[in-house]
Amino acid sequence: SGDMFLGVPFNIASYSLLTTMLAQVCGYKPGEFIHIIGDAHIYLNHLEQVKLQLERKPKKLPILKLNSEKKSLFDFRFEDIGLENYEPYPPIKAKVAV
């Protein structure tokens, strides 16, 4: 299932990062990330937060930068991953519904 407010954004970011890392260590350039969601939903206790999120104007996307010297997925460390031009809005707090 897909918790559209809390779970899905985390999943998209995580799997996009993993896809980009895998592409690098395999000598490829990443293409599109396609995410199929079954049972997409918004929990009732997140409605106010979702309304706030929808009021925000989208910003320019940041650029993911990886340490190009890493040739194995297992060699990556936190400091090998960065975002350029990341200008986030303040966080929107919400409790996990389950």
mmCIF file of C-alpha atoms in Angstrom:
data_model
loop_
_atom_site.group_PDB
_atom_site.id
_atom_site.type_symbol
_atom_site.label_atom_id
_atom_site.label_comp_id
_atom_site.label_asym_id
_atom_site.label_seq_id
_atom_site.Cartn_x
_atom_site.Cartn_y
_atom_site.Cartn_z
ATOM 1 C CA SER A 1 0.000 0.000 0.000
ATOM 2 C CA GLY A 2 1.073 3.595 -0.402
ATOM 3 C CA ASP A 3 0.816 6.171 2.384
ATOM 4 C CA MET A 4 0.934 9.160 0.053
ATOM 5 C CA PHE A 5 1.973 11.697 2.680
ATOM 6 C CA LEU A 6 4.662 9.929 4.715
ATOM 7 C CA GLY A 7 5.617 6.638 3.077
ATOM 8 C CA VAL A 8 5.634 7.255 -0.666
ATOM 9 C CA PRO A 9 7.896 10.355 -0.651
ATOM 10 C CA PHE A 10 10.436 8.437 1.464
ATOM 11 C CA ASN A 11 10.217 5.418 -0.853
ATOM 12 C CA ILE A 12 10.687 7.533 -3.976
ATOM 13 C CA ALA A 13 13.749 9.281 -2.533
ATOM 14 C CA SER A 14 15.273 6.046 -1.204
ATOM 15 C CA TYR A 15 14.811 3.979 -4.341
ATOM 16 C CA SER A 16 15.871 6.819 -6.627
ATOM 17 C CA LEU A 17 19.097 7.120 -4.637
ATOM 18 C CA LEU A 18 19.643 3.358 -4.783
ATOM 19 C CA THR A 19 18.947 3.309 -8.534
ATOM 20 C CA THR A 20 21.468 6.102 -9.113
ATOM 21 C CA MET A 21 24.100 4.375 -6.984
ATOM 22 C CA LEU A 22 23.575 1.075 -8.820
ATOM 23 C CA ALA A 23 23.823 2.806 -12.185
ATOM 24 C CA GLN A 24 27.134 4.394 -11.183
ATOM 25 C CA VAL A 25 28.781 1.194 -9.969
ATOM 26 C CA CYS A 26 27.572 -0.674 -13.085
ATOM 27 C CA GLY A 27 28.881 2.014 -15.434
ATOM 28 C CA TYR A 28 25.483 3.314 -16.568
ATOM 29 C CA LYS A 29 23.686 6.644 -16.431
ATOM 30 C CA PRO A 30 20.368 6.493 -14.573
ATOM 31 C CA GLY A 31 17.223 7.047 -16.599
ATOM 32 C CA GLU A 32 13.675 7.381 -15.367
ATOM 33 C CA PHE A 33 12.546 6.086 -12.010
ATOM 34 C CA ILE A 34 9.086 4.537 -12.327
ATOM 35 C CA HIS A 35 7.149 3.849 -9.144
ATOM 36 C CA ILE A 36 3.867 1.912 -9.258
ATOM 37 C CA ILE A 37 1.624 2.276 -6.211
ATOM 38 C CA GLY A 38 -1.159 -0.060 -5.175
ATOM 39 C CA ASP A 39 -3.737 1.099 -2.622
ATOM 40 C CA ALA A 40 -2.645 4.744 -2.572
ATOM 41 C CA HIS A 41 -4.182 6.470 0.435
ATOM 42 C CA ILE A 42 -4.058 9.464 2.765
ATOM 43 C CA TYR A 43 -4.858 8.872 6.422
ATOM 44 C CA LEU A 44 -7.524 11.043 8.045
ATOM 45 C CA ASN A 45 -5.108 12.266 10.708
ATOM 46 C CA HIS A 46 -2.869 13.689 7.945
ATOM 47 C CA LEU A 47 -5.477 15.778 6.103
ATOM 48 C CA GLU A 48 -4.366 19.139 7.518
ATOM 49 C CA GLN A 49 -0.727 18.390 6.726
ATOM 50 C CA VAL A 50 -1.629 17.322 3.180
ATOM 51 C CA LYS A 51 -3.564 20.571 2.661
ATOM 52 C CA LEU A 52 -0.498 22.540 3.776
ATOM 53 C CA GLN A 53 1.739 20.530 1.426
ATOM 54 C CA LEU A 54 -0.591 21.195 -1.511
ATOM 55 C CA GLU A 55 -0.481 24.961 -0.835
ATOM 56 C CA ARG A 56 3.285 25.039 -1.328
ATOM 57 C CA LYS A 57 4.675 26.090 -4.676
ATOM 58 C CA PRO A 58 7.092 23.498 -6.112
ATOM 59 C CA LYS A 59 10.722 24.599 -6.132
ATOM 60 C CA LYS A 60 13.498 23.767 -8.569
ATOM 61 C CA LEU A 61 14.695 20.209 -8.010
ATOM 62 C CA PRO A 62 18.070 19.705 -6.332
ATOM 63 C CA ILE A 63 20.882 17.820 -8.052
ATOM 64 C CA LEU A 64 22.065 14.526 -6.574
ATOM 65 C CA LYS A 65 25.845 14.217 -6.418
ATOM 66 C CA LEU A 66 27.661 10.963 -5.674
ATOM 67 C CA ASN A 67 31.362 10.400 -5.068
ATOM 68 C CA SER A 68 32.396 9.256 -8.556
ATOM 69 C CA GLU A 69 35.321 7.249 -7.153
ATOM 70 C CA LYS A 70 33.000 4.657 -5.577
ATOM 71 C CA LYS A 71 32.893 1.489 -7.668
ATOM 72 C CA SER A 72 31.011 -0.799 -5.265
ATOM 73 C CA LEU A 73 27.610 -0.236 -3.704
ATOM 74 C CA PHE A 74 29.046 -1.294 -0.351
ATOM 75 C CA ASP A 75 31.775 1.377 -0.451
ATOM 76 C CA PHE A 76 29.368 4.319 -0.217
ATOM 77 C CA ARG A 77 29.255 6.258 3.036
ATOM 78 C CA PHE A 78 27.022 9.125 4.096
ATOM 79 C CA GLU A 79 29.625 11.704 3.136
ATOM 80 C CA ASP A 80 29.723 10.314 -0.442
ATOM 81 C CA ILE A 81 26.180 11.525 -1.112
ATOM 82 C CA GLY A 82 25.141 15.147 -1.514
ATOM 83 C CA LEU A 83 22.430 17.421 -2.827
ATOM 84 C CA GLU A 84 23.228 20.659 -4.628
ATOM 85 C CA ASN A 85 20.752 23.537 -4.620
ATOM 86 C CA TYR A 86 18.486 21.854 -2.068
ATOM 87 C CA GLU A 87 16.158 24.500 -0.650
ATOM 88 C CA PRO A 88 13.492 22.679 1.360
ATOM 89 C CA TYR A 89 10.446 24.182 2.973
ATOM 90 C CA PRO A 90 10.195 23.759 6.752
ATOM 91 C CA PRO A 91 9.172 20.207 7.702
ATOM 92 C CA ILE A 92 5.531 19.277 8.131
ATOM 93 C CA LYS A 93 5.232 17.087 11.220
ATOM 94 C CA ALA A 94 2.843 14.126 11.261
ATOM 95 C CA LYS A 95 2.563 10.951 13.291
ATOM 96 C CA VAL A 96 2.553 7.574 11.575
ATOM 97 C CA ALA A 97 -1.081 6.477 11.472
ATOM 98 C CA VAL A 98 -0.566 2.756 12.055
#
